[in-house]
Coordinates of C-alpha atoms in Angstrom, one line a residue:
M1 CA 0.0 0.0 0.0
L2 CA 1.2 3.5 -0.7
T3 CA 0.7 6.8 1.1
P4 CA -1.0 9.7 -0.7
R5 CA 2.6 10.9 -1.5
G6 CA 3.4 7.6 -3.2
R7 CA 5.6 6.2 -0.4
V8 CA 5.5 2.6 0.9
Y9 CA 3.1 2.4 3.7
A10 CA 2.7 -1.4 4.0
E11 CA 3.7 -4.7 2.3
L12 CA 0.7 -6.9 1.4
T13 CA -0.1 -10.0 -0.6
I14 CA -3.6 -9.7 -2.1
T15 CA -5.2 -12.7 -3.7
R16 CA -8.5 -12.5 -5.6
D17 CA -10.8 -15.3 -4.5
E18 CA -13.9 -14.2 -6.4
E19 CA -15.0 -11.3 -8.5
N20 CA -15.4 -9.0 -5.4
K21 CA -13.7 -11.0 -2.7
Y22 CA -10.1 -10.8 -1.7
F23 CA -7.7 -12.5 0.7
V24 CA -5.2 -10.0 2.1
I25 CA -2.1 -11.2 3.9
T26 CA 0.2 -8.8 5.8
G27 CA 3.2 -9.3 8.1
S28 CA 2.3 -10.7 11.5
G29 CA 3.5 -7.5 13.3
S30 CA 1.5 -5.3 10.9
E31 CA -2.0 -6.7 11.1
L32 CA -3.7 -3.9 13.0
H33 CA -1.6 -1.2 11.4
D34 CA -2.6 -2.3 7.9
L35 CA -6.2 -3.1 8.7
R36 CA -6.7 0.3 10.3
W37 CA -5.3 2.0 7.2
M38 CA -7.7 0.1 4.9
E39 CA -10.7 0.7 7.1
E40 CA -9.9 4.5 7.3
K41 CA -9.4 4.8 3.5
A42 CA -12.7 2.8 2.9
Y43 CA -14.6 5.1 5.3
A44 CA -13.1 8.3 4.0
G45 CA -13.8 7.3 0.4
K46 CA -17.3 6.0 1.2
Y47 CA -16.4 2.7 -0.5
D48 CA -18.8 -0.1 -0.3
V49 CA -16.4 -2.7 1.2
Q50 CA -16.4 -5.0 4.2
F51 CA -13.4 -6.3 6.1
K52 CA -13.3 -9.5 8.0
N53 CA -10.2 -10.1 10.1
V54 CA -9.6 -13.9 10.2
T55 CA -6.2 -13.8 11.9
D56 CA -7.5 -15.7 14.9
D57 CA -9.1 -18.4 12.8
V58 CA -6.5 -19.1 10.1
A59 CA -3.0 -20.4 10.3
C60 CA -0.2 -20.6 7.8
L61 CA 2.4 -23.3 7.2
S62 CA 4.9 -23.1 4.3
I63 CA 7.1 -25.5 2.5
A64 CA 10.1 -24.2 0.5
G65 CA 13.1 -25.4 -1.3
P66 CA 14.0 -27.2 -4.5
L67 CA 12.3 -30.4 -3.5
S68 CA 9.1 -28.8 -2.1
R69 CA 7.1 -29.6 -5.2
D70 CA 8.1 -33.3 -5.0
I71 CA 7.0 -33.4 -1.3
L72 CA 3.7 -31.6 -2.0
A73 CA 2.9 -33.9 -5.0
K74 CA 3.1 -36.9 -2.6
V75 CA 0.2 -35.6 -0.4
T76 CA -2.2 -34.0 -2.8
E77 CA -4.2 -35.1 -5.9
S78 CA -3.9 -31.6 -7.3
D79 CA -1.5 -30.9 -10.2
V80 CA 1.4 -28.9 -8.6
S81 CA 3.5 -28.8 -11.8
H82 CA 4.9 -25.4 -12.8
A83 CA 2.5 -25.4 -15.8
A84 CA -0.6 -26.0 -13.6
F85 CA 0.5 -24.0 -10.6
K86 CA 2.5 -20.9 -11.6
F87 CA 4.4 -18.5 -9.3
M88 CA 2.2 -16.0 -7.6
T89 CA -1.1 -17.9 -8.1
C90 CA -3.5 -19.4 -5.6
Q91 CA -5.5 -22.6 -5.6
S92 CA -7.7 -24.4 -3.1
I93 CA -6.2 -27.9 -2.7
K94 CA -6.3 -30.8 -0.3
I95 CA -3.2 -31.9 1.5
G96 CA -4.0 -35.2 3.0
D97 CA -7.5 -34.5 4.3
V98 CA -6.9 -30.8 5.1
T99 CA -8.3 -28.2 2.7
V100 CA -5.9 -25.3 2.2
K101 CA -5.6 -22.1 0.3
A102 CA -2.3 -22.7 -1.4
L103 CA -0.3 -19.7 -2.6
R104 CA 2.6 -20.5 -4.9
I105 CA 4.9 -18.0 -3.2
S106 CA 7.7 -18.1 -0.7
Y107 CA 9.4 -15.4 1.2
T108 CA 12.6 -17.5 1.1
G109 CA 13.0 -16.8 -2.6
E110 CA 13.0 -20.5 -3.3
L111 CA 10.4 -22.7 -4.9
G112 CA 7.6 -22.9 -2.3
W113 CA 4.0 -22.6 -1.2
E114 CA 2.2 -21.0 1.7
F115 CA -0.8 -23.0 3.0
Y116 CA -3.6 -21.0 4.7
H117 CA -5.9 -23.3 6.6
D118 CA -8.2 -23.6 9.7
K119 CA -5.9 -23.3 12.7
G120 CA -7.4 -26.4 14.2
D121 CA -5.9 -28.4 11.3
T122 CA -2.3 -27.1 11.8
S123 CA -0.9 -30.2 13.6
K124 CA -2.5 -32.6 11.1
L125 CA -1.2 -30.6 8.1
Y126 CA 2.3 -30.3 9.7
D127 CA 2.5 -34.0 10.4
T128 CA 1.3 -34.9 6.8
L129 CA 4.0 -32.6 5.2
M130 CA 6.8 -33.8 7.6
K131 CA 6.0 -37.5 7.0
A132 CA 5.9 -37.0 3.2
G133 CA 9.2 -35.0 3.4
E134 CA 11.2 -37.5 5.5
P135 CA 12.7 -39.3 2.4
F136 CA 13.7 -35.8 1.1
G137 CA 15.4 -34.7 4.4
I138 CA 12.7 -32.1 5.3
G139 CA 13.3 -30.0 8.4
D140 CA 11.9 -27.0 10.2
F141 CA 13.3 -23.5 9.6
G142 CA 12.7 -20.4 11.5
T143 CA 12.4 -16.6 11.2
Y144 CA 16.1 -15.9 11.2
A145 CA 16.7 -18.4 8.4
I146 CA 13.8 -16.9 6.4
N147 CA 15.3 -13.4 7.0
V148 CA 18.7 -14.5 5.6
M149 CA 17.2 -16.2 2.6
R150 CA 15.0 -13.3 1.7
L151 CA 17.9 -10.9 1.9
E152 CA 20.0 -13.2 -0.4
K153 CA 17.2 -13.1 -2.9
G154 CA 16.7 -9.3 -2.6
F155 CA 13.2 -9.5 -1.1
R156 CA 12.3 -6.5 0.9
M157 CA 10.6 -6.2 4.3
W158 CA 8.4 -3.3 5.4
G159 CA 10.0 -1.6 8.4
A160 CA 13.5 -2.6 7.3
E161 CA 14.3 -2.0 3.6
M162 CA 10.9 -0.4 2.9
L163 CA 9.8 2.6 4.9
T164 CA 7.4 5.6 4.3
D165 CA 10.6 7.4 3.2
N166 CA 10.8 5.3 0.1
N167 CA 8.7 5.1 -3.1
P168 CA 8.2 1.6 -4.5
L169 CA 11.1 2.0 -7.0
E170 CA 13.5 3.2 -4.3
A171 CA 12.4 0.3 -2.2
G172 CA 13.4 -2.2 -5.0
L173 CA 9.9 -3.3 -5.9
Q174 CA 10.3 -2.9 -9.7
P175 CA 9.5 -6.6 -10.4
F176 CA 6.1 -6.2 -8.8
I177 CA 5.1 -2.9 -10.5
K178 CA 3.2 -2.6 -13.7
L179 CA 3.6 1.1 -14.7
K180 CA 1.4 0.8 -17.8
K181 CA -1.4 -1.2 -16.1
V182 CA -4.9 0.0 -17.2
G183 CA -7.1 0.8 -14.3
R184 CA -8.2 3.3 -11.8
F185 CA -6.0 4.0 -8.8
N186 CA -6.9 6.2 -5.8

């Protein structure tokens, strides 16, 4: 999201679920900051929009690395080939018996997916992925590892490399910007 002066206000991933329904993901520390901004802009602009914060109901597990597709293919009937599941796309799939919203994106900069699911299914989903990944040497990774990997790939983080002092080009977001996109922006 940008400020009225075109500076970076927040970093979001927005997925279109239906014609007028979107799934918005923000950093865990920015939830209320970003939600407040969207609510204030919707109110000020008198936009006919509703927000539903599902943070307390939805969890996310991710799988990343060069063998992540091989692991995922073992536990889903969905086609997870590159042709069927391209980078920066979203599909509803089943992993074992857990339905997930799978985003073909990874903050590590490697091949990977983020799986958004009912938080009550987290243990079951985790166990399914770990068991399928055993032959591939799967393991857990944490926030510090993700931070190093994203830096190596040049991915930016709001509050670190992106601040309200930067415009999107200064923040290094060129790969995600379509300067000639047709549309109305406010």
